[in-house]
Coordinates of C-alpha atoms and ligand atoms in Angstrom, one line a residue:
X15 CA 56.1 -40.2 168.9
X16 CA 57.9 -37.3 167.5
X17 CA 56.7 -33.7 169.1
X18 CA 57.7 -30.3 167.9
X19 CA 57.7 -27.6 170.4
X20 CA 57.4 -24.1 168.8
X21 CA 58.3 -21.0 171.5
X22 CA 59.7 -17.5 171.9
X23 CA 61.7 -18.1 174.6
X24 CA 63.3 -21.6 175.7
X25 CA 65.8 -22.3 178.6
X26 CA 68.8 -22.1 178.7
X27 CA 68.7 -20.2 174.8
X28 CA 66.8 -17.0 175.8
X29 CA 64.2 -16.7 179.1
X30 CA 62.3 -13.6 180.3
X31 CA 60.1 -15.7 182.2
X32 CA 58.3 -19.2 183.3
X33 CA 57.5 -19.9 179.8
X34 CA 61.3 -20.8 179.1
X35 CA 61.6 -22.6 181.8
X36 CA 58.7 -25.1 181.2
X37 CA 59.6 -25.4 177.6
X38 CA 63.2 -26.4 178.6
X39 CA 62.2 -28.7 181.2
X40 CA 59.3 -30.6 179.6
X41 CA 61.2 -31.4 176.2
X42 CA 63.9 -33.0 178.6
X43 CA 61.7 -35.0 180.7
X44 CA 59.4 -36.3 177.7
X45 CA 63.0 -36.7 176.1
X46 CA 63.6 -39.0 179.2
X47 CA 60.3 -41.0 178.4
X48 CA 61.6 -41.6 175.3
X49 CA 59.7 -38.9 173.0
X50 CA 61.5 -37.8 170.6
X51 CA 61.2 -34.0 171.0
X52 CA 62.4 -31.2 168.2
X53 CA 62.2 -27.5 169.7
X54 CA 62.1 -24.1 167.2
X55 CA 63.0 -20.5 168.4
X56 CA 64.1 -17.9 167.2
X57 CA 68.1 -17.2 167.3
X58 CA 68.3 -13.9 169.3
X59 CA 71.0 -12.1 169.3
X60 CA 71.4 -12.1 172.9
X61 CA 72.3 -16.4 172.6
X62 CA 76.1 -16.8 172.6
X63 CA 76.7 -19.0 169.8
X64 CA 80.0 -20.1 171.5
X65 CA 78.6 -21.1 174.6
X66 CA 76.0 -23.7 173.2
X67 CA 78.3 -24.5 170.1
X68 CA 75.9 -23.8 167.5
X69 CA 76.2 -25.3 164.2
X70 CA 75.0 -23.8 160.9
X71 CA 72.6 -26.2 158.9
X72 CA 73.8 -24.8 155.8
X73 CA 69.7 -24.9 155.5
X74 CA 67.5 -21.7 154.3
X75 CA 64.3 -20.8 154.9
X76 CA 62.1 -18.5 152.6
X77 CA 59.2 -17.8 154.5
X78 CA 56.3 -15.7 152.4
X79 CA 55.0 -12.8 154.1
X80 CA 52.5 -10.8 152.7
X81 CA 53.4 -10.0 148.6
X82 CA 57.5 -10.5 150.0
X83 CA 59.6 -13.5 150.7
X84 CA 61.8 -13.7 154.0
X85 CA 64.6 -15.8 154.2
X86 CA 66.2 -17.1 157.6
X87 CA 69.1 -19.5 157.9
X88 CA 68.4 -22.6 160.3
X89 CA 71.0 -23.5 163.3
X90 CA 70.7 -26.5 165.2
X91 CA 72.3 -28.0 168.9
X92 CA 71.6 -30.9 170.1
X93 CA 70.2 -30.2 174.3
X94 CA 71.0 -33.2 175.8
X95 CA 69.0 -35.6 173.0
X96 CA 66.3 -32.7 172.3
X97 CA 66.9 -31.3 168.6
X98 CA 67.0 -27.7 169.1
X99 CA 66.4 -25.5 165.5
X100 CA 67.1 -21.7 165.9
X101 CA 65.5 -19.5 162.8
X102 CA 68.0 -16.9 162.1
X103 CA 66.4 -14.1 160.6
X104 CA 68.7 -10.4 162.0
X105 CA 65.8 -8.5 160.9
X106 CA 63.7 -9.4 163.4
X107 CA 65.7 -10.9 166.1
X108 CA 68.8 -9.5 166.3
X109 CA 67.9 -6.7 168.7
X110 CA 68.8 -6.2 172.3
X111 CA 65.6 -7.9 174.0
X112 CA 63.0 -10.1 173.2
X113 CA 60.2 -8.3 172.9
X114 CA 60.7 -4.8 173.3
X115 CA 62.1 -1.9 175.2
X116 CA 60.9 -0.9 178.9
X117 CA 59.5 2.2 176.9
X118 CA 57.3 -0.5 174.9
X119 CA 56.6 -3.7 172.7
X120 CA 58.4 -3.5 169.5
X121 CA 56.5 -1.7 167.4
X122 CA 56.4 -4.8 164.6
X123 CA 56.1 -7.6 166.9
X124 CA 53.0 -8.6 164.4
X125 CA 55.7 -9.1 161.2
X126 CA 58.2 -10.8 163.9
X127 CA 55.9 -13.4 164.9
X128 CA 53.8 -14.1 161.9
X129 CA 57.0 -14.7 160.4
X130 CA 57.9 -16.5 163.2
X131 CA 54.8 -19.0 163.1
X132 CA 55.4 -19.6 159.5
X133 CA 59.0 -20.1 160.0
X134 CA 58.3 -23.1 162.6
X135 CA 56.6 -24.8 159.9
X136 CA 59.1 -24.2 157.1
X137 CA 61.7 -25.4 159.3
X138 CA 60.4 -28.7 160.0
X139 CA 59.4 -29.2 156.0
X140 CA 63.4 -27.8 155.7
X141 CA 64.8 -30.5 158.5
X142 CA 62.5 -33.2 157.1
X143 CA 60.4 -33.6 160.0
X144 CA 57.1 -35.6 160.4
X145 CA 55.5 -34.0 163.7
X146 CA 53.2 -36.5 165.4
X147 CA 51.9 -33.4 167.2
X148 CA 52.9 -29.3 167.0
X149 CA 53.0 -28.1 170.5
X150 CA 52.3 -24.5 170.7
X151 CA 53.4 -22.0 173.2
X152 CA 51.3 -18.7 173.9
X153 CA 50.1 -16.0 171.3
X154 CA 53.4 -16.1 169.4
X155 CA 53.1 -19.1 168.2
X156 CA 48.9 -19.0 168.2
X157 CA 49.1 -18.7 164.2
X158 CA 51.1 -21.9 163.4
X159 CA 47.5 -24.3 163.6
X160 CA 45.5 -21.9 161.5
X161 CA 48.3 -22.0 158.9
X162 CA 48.9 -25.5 159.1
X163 CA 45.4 -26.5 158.3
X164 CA 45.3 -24.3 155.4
X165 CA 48.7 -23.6 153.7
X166 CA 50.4 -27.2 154.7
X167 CA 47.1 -29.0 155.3
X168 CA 48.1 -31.2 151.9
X169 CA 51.9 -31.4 152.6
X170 CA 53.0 -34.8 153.3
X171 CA 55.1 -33.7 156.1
X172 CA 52.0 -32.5 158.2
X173 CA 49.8 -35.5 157.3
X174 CA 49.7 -36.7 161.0
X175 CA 50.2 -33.7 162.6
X176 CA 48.0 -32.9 165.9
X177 CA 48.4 -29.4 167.6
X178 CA 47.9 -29.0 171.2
X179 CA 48.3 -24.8 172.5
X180 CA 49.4 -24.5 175.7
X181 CA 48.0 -20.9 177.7
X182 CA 51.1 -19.8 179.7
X183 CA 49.6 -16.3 180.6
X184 CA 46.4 -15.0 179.4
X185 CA 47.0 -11.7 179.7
X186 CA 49.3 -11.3 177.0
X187 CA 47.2 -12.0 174.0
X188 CA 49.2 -10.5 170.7
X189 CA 46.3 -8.0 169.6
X190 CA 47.9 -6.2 166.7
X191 CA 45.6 -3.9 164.1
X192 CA 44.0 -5.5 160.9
X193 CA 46.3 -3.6 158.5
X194 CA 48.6 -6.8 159.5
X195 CA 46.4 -9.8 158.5
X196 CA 47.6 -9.5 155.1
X197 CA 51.0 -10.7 156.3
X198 CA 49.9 -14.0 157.5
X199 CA 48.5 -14.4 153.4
X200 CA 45.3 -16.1 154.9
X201 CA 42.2 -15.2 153.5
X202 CA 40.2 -12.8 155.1
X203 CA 37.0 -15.4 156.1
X204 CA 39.2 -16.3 159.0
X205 CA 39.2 -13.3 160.0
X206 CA 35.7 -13.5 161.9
X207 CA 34.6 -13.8 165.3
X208 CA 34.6 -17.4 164.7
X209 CA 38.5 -17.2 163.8
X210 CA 41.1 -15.0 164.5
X211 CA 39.3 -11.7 164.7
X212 CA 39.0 -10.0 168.5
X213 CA 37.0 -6.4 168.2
X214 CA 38.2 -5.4 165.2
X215 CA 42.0 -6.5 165.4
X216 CA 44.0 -9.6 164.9
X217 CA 43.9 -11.6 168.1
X218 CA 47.2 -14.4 168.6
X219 CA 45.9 -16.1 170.7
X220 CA 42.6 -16.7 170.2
X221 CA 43.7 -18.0 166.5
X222 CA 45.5 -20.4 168.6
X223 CA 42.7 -21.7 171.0
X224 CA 40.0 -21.7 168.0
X225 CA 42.4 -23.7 165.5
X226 CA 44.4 -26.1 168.0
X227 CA 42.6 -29.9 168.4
X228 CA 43.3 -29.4 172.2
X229 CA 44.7 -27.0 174.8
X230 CA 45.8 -26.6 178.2
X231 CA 47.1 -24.4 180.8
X232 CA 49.8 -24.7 183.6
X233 CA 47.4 -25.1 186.1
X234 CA 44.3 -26.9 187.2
X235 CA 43.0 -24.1 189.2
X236 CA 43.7 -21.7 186.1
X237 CA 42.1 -24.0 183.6
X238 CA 39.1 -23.1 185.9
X239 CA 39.6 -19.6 186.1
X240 CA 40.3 -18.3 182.7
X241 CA 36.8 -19.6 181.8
X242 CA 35.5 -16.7 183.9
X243 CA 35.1 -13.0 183.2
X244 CA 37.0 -12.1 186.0
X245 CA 40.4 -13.9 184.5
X246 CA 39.3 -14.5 181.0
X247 CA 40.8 -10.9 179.4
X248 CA 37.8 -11.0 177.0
X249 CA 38.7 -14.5 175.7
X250 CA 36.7 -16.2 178.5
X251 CA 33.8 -17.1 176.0
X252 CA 35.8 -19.0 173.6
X253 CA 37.7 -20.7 176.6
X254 CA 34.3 -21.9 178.0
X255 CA 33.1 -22.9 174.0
X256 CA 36.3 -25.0 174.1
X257 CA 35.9 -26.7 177.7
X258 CA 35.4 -30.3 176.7
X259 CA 39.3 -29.5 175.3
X260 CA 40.9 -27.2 177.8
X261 CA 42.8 -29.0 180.3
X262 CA 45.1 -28.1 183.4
X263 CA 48.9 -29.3 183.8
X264 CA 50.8 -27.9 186.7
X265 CA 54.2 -27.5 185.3
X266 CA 57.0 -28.9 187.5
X267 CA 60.4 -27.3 187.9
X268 CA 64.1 -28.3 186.8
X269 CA 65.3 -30.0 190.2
X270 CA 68.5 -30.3 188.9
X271 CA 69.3 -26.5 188.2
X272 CA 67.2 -26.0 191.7
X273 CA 68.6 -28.5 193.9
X274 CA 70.0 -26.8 197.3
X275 CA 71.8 -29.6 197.9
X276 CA 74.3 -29.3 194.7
X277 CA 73.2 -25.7 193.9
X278 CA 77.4 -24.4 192.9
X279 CA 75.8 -20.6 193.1
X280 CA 75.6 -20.9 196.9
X281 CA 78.0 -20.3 199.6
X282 CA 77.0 -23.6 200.8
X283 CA 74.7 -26.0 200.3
X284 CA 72.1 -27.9 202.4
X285 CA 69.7 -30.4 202.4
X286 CA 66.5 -31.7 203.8
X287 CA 68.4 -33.5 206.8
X288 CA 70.7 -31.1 207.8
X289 CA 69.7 -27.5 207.4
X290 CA 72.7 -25.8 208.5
X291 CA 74.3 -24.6 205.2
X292 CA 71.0 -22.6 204.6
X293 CA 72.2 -20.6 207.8
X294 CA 75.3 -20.0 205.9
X295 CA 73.2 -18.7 202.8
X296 CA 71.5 -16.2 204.6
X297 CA 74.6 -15.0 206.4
X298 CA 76.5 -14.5 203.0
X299 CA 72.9 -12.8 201.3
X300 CA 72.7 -10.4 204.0
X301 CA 76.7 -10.0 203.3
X302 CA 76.1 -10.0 199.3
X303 CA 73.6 -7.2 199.5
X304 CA 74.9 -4.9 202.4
X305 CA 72.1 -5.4 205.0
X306 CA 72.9 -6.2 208.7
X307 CA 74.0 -9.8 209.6
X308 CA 71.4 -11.0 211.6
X309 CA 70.1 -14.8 211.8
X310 CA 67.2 -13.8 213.7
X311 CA 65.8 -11.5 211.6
X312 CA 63.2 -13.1 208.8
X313 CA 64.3 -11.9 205.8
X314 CA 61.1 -11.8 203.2
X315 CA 62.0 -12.0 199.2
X316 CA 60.6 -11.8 196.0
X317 CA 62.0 -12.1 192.7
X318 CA 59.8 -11.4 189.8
X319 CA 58.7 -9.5 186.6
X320 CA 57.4 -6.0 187.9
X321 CA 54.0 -6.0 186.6
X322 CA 50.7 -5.3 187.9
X323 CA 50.1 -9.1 187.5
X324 CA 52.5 -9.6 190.2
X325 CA 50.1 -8.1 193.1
X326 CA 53.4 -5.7 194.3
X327 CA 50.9 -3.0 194.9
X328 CA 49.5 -4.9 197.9
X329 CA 52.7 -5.4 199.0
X330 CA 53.7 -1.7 198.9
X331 CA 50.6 -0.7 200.6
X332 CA 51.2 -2.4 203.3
X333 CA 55.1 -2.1 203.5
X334 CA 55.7 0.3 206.1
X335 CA 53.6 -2.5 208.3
X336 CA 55.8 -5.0 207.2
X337 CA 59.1 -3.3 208.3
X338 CA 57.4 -2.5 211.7
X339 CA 57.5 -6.1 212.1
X340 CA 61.5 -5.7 212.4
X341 CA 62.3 -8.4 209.2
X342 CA 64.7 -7.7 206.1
X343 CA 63.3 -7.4 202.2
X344 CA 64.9 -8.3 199.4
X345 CA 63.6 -7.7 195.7
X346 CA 65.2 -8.9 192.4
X347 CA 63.1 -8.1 189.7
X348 CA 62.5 -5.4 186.4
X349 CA 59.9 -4.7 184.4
X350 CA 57.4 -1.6 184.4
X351 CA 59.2 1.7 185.9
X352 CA 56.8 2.5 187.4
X353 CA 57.0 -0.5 189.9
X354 CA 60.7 0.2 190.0
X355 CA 60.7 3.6 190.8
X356 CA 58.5 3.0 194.0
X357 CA 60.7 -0.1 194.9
X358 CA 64.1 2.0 194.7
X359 CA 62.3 4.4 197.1
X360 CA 61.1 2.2 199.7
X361 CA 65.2 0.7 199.7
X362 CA 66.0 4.6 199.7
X363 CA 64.1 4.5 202.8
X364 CA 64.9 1.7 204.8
X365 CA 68.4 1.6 204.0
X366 CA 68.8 -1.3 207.0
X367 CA 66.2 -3.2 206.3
X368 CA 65.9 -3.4 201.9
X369 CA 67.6 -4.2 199.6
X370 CA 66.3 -3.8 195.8
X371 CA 67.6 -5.0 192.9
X372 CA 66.3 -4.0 189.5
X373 CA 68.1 -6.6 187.2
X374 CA 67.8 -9.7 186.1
X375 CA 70.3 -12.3 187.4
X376 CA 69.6 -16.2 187.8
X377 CA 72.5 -16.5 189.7
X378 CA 71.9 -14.0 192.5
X379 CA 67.8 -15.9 191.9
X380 CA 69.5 -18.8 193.4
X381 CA 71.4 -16.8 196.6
X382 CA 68.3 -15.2 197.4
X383 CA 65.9 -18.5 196.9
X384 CA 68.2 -20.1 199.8
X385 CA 69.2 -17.0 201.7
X386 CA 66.1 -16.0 202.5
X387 CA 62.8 -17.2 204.4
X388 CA 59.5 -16.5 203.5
X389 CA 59.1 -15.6 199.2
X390 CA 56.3 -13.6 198.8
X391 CA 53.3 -13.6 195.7
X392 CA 50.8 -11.5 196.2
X393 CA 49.7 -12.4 192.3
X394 CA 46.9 -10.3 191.2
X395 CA 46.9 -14.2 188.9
X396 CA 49.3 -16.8 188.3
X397 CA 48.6 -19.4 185.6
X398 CA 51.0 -21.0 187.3
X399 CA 54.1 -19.6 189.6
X400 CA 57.2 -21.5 189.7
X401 CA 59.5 -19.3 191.9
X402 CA 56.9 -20.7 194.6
X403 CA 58.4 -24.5 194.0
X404 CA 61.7 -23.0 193.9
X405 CA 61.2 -21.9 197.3
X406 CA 59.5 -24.8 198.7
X407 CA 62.8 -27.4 197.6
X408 CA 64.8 -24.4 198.9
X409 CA 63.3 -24.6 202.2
X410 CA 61.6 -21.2 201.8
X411 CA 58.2 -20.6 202.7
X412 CA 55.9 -19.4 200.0
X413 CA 53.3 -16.7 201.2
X414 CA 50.9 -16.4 198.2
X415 CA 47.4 -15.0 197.4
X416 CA 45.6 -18.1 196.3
X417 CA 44.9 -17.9 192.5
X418 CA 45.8 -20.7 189.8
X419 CA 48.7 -22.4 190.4
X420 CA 49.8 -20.9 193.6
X421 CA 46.6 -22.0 195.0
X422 CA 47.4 -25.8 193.6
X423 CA 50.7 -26.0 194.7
X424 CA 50.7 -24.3 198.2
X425 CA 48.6 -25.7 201.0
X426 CA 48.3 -23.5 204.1
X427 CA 50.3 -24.4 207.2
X428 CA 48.6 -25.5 210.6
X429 CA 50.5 -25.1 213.7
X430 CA 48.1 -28.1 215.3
X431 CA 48.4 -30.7 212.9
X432 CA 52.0 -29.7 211.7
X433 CA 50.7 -30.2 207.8
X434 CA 50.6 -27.7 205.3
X435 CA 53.8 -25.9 203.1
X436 CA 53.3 -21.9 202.8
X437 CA 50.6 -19.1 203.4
X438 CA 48.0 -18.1 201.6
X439 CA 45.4 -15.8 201.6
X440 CA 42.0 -15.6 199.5
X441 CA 40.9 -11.7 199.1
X442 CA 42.8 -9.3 197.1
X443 CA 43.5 -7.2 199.5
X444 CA 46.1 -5.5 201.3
X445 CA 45.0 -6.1 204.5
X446 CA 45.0 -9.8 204.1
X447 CA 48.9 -10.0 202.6
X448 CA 49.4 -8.4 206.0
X449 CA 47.5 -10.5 208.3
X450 CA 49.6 -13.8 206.9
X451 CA 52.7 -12.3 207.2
X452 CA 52.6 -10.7 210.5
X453 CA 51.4 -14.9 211.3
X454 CA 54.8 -16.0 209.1
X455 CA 56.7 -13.8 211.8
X456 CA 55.3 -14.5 214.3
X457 CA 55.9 -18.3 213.4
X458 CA 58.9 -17.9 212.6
X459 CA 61.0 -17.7 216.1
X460 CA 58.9 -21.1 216.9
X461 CA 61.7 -23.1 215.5
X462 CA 60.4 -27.0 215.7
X463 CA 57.2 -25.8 213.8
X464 CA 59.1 -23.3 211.2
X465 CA 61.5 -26.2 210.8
X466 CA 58.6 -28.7 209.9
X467 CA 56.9 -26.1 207.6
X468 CA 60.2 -25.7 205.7
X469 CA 60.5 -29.2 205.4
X470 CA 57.2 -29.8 204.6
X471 CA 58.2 -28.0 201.6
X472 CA 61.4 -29.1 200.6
X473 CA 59.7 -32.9 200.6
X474 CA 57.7 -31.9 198.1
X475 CA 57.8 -33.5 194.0
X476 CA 58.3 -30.6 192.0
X477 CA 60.2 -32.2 189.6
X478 CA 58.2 -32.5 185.8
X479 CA 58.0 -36.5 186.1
X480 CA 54.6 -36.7 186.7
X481 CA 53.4 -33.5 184.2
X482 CA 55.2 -35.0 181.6
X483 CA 53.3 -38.2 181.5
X484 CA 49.9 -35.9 181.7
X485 CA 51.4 -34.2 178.4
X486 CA 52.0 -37.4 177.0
X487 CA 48.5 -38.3 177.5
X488 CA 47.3 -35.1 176.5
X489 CA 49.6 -35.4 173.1
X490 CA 47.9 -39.2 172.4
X491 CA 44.5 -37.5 172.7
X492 CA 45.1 -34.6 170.6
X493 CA 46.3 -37.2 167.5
X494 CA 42.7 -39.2 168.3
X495 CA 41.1 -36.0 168.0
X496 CA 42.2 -35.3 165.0
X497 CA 42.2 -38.2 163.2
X498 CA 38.4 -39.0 164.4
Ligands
ADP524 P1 56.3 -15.4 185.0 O1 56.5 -16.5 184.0 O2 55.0 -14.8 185.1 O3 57.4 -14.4 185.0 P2 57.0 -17.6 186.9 O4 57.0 -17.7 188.4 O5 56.2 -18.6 186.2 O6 56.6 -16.1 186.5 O7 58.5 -17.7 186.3 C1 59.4 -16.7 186.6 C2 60.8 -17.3 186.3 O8 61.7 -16.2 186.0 C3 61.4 -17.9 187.5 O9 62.3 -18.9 187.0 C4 62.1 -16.7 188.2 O10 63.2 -17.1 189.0 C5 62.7 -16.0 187.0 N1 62.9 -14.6 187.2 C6 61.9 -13.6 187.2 N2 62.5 -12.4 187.4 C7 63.8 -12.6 187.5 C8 64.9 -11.8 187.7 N3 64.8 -10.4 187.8 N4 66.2 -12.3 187.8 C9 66.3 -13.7 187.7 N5 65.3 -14.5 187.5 C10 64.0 -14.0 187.4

């Protein structure tokens, strides 16, 4: 079977977030099930062409947008057996960040990613390849199954080609005014309530869930959720039209880049059966960021986009509670100012106690996944969380609000029994992310339990073996679709 996987962001190329990650990692485990997997991006100019070795195709693109022509050049690597194609286009890519500015979105991220969409299926006519099935990721790549059954529908190369779109986070949606439509050169009939069109503007992804012959998400519990109003962002109708096809995947994580046991961006490293090097870890975090070296001390972490998604504002409503229990904070994360403005002044204030980084770094990620003890998510929603895995194989305790994936993947720990991997707590509410972590402190000095929580945790299969073969499935059911 030969899959192409269309995304905006793919690890180790270009990541802002989860959806890199599981991109990455899938193609290489269905790669290791013997799929043949080709992957399209865009070449940003933040990739270092030196450091992956790119090589020019010497093949060009002309994409047709609107009444003009764009043209892109097409540059491949070779990821460990997946065929990687990167559209270079400098218009629309070579810019500082992905998708905009802290100040905003780009303000023609429409033209960027129509083009974008198109260019996925140029590029396979252009590398001469026959996808058994298109796999979509998110709204910038929602238009690619409208215009492949109606601008390629007849071309040879897209004769047995199934689409599956995969719902990474729901609440990004690529709503852009109708003044763009004309850019995609589709006719304006698809532009209905029935098609693409969302109150009056062009919709990403909705075009992607109406048009694709199947979909999931990266979560069971958030297949379930985004069919109601409260997690649907206005698309919760079409999801629920759509339910017979909408399916729920929880993505796994690369265990070879998050292994504690080989991790090289670690003081030391540790394992299941001897804990001791994650001693170490903390020691040199607490060293690393300028807090006091205490072993005793729970040190709580987080490392995340700073967006209202992210549930921080429970977390800073409570956080003067949370010091009072006498434990360390760490934050990496960036994102809305807002969030890091009120961050930097709760570090300002508890110079002893916080330490807050506004970057983002994957290698001070890894430090702080080991160094620290309990990661918290308060997630307003989380289709599906993966810093949460990370923690658990790190022997760091999740403490999560329980919504889509974390709910799935984090089971609450009971002191009798000894079973159980994390915290979690149901209401969103401040109160609550209090209650469970004053209980993870509390815990915490109780070292035969905290040591069998941890390694609950760390016994744990989060590696993508098992999603992958789901995919598979998924990908053999989206071709019967189609063809019957
Ligand atoms: P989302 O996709 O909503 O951002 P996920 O938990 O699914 O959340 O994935 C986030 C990924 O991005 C994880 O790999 C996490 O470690 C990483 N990440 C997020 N913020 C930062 C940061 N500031 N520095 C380094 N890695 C980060």
């Amino acid at each position: 079977m030969q899959i192409l996987m269309a995304a905006s962001e793919v690890y180790p190329y270009a990541k802002t977030g989860g959806l890199a990650d599981v991109v990455g990692s899938l193609s290489q485990a269905l790669n290791r099930l013997g799929v043949r997997v080709a992957v399209v991006l865009p070449y940003y100019k933040s990739i270092e062409r030196s450091r992956f070795e790119l090589k020019q195709t010497g093949l060009r693109i002309s994409v047709p947008l609107g009444s003009h022509h764009e043209t892109a050049e097409i540059w491949s690597h070779d990821l460990r057996g997946v065929s990687v194609f990167l559209v270079k286009c400098d218009r629309y890519f070579d810019r500082e960040n992905l998708y905009g500015t802290p100040e905003g979105d780009y303000p023609d991220n429409a033209e960027r990613f129509i083009f974008f969409s198109r260019a996925v299926l140029e590029t396979a006519r252009a590398v001469h390849l026959r996808p058994d099935l298109i796999h979509c990721h998110d709204w910038h790549t929602g238009l690619v199954p409208i215009l492949l059954s109606t601008f390629y529908r007849a071309d040879a190369h897209f004769e047995s080609s199934a689409t599956l779109f995969t719902i990474h986070n729901l609440g990004y949606q690529g709503i852009f005014w109708h003044y763009d439509w004309p850019l995609t050169g589709l006719p304006w009939s698809l532009f209905t309530d029935q098609g693409a069109e969302f109150f009056g503007k062009i919709n990403c992804m909705k075009a992607g869930l109406v048009f694709s012959d199947l979909l999931n998400t990266v979560s069971p519990r958030y297949a379930r959720e985004i069919q109601t109003p409260e997690f649907g962002f206005g698309l919760d109708g079409v999801l629920r039209a759509r339910s017979g096809s909408l399916f729920g995947i929880l993505n796994g994580i690369d265990v070879e880049e998050w292994d504690p046991s080989k991790d090289p961006h670690l003081p030391r490293t540790y394992g299941f059966s001897d804990l001791s090097g994650k001693g170490a870890c903390k020691e040199g975090l607490q060293k690393e960021l300028g807090l006091p070296v205490e072993g005793e001390t729970p040190i709580l972490s987080s490392i995340t986009r700073l967006t209202a998604q992210k549930g921080l504002d429970l977390l800073l409503a409570v956080f003067d509670e949370i010091m009072a229990l006498g434990t360390q904070f760490v934050l990496l994360g960036s994102g809305d100012k807002e969030y890091e403005d009120r961050f930097k002044k709760v570090a300002e204030k508890y110079p002893l106690q916080v330490h807050v980084r506004i970057s983002y770094d994957n290698r001070l990620a890894h430090r702080i996944e080991a160094g620290s003890d309990v990661f918290i998510m308060p997630s307003r929603y989380e289709p599906c969380g993966l810093n949460q895995m990370m923690s658990l194989r790190y022997g760091t305790v999740p403490l999560v609000r329980a919504t889509g994936g974390l709910d799935d993947s984090v089971r609450s720990f009971s002191p009798q029994s000894g079973k159980g991997n994390g915290f979690k707590f149901k209401p969103y509410e401040a109160t609550a992310l209090l209650t469970k972590t004053r209980q993870a402190v509390e815990l915490y000095p109780k070292r035969p339990q905290w040591h069998r929580l941890m390694q609950n945790g760390m016994l744990g299969d989060y590696s993508w073996d098992v999603s992958a073969k789901k995919y598979l499935g998924i990908y053999r059911l989206a071709q019967k679709t189609r063809q019957g």
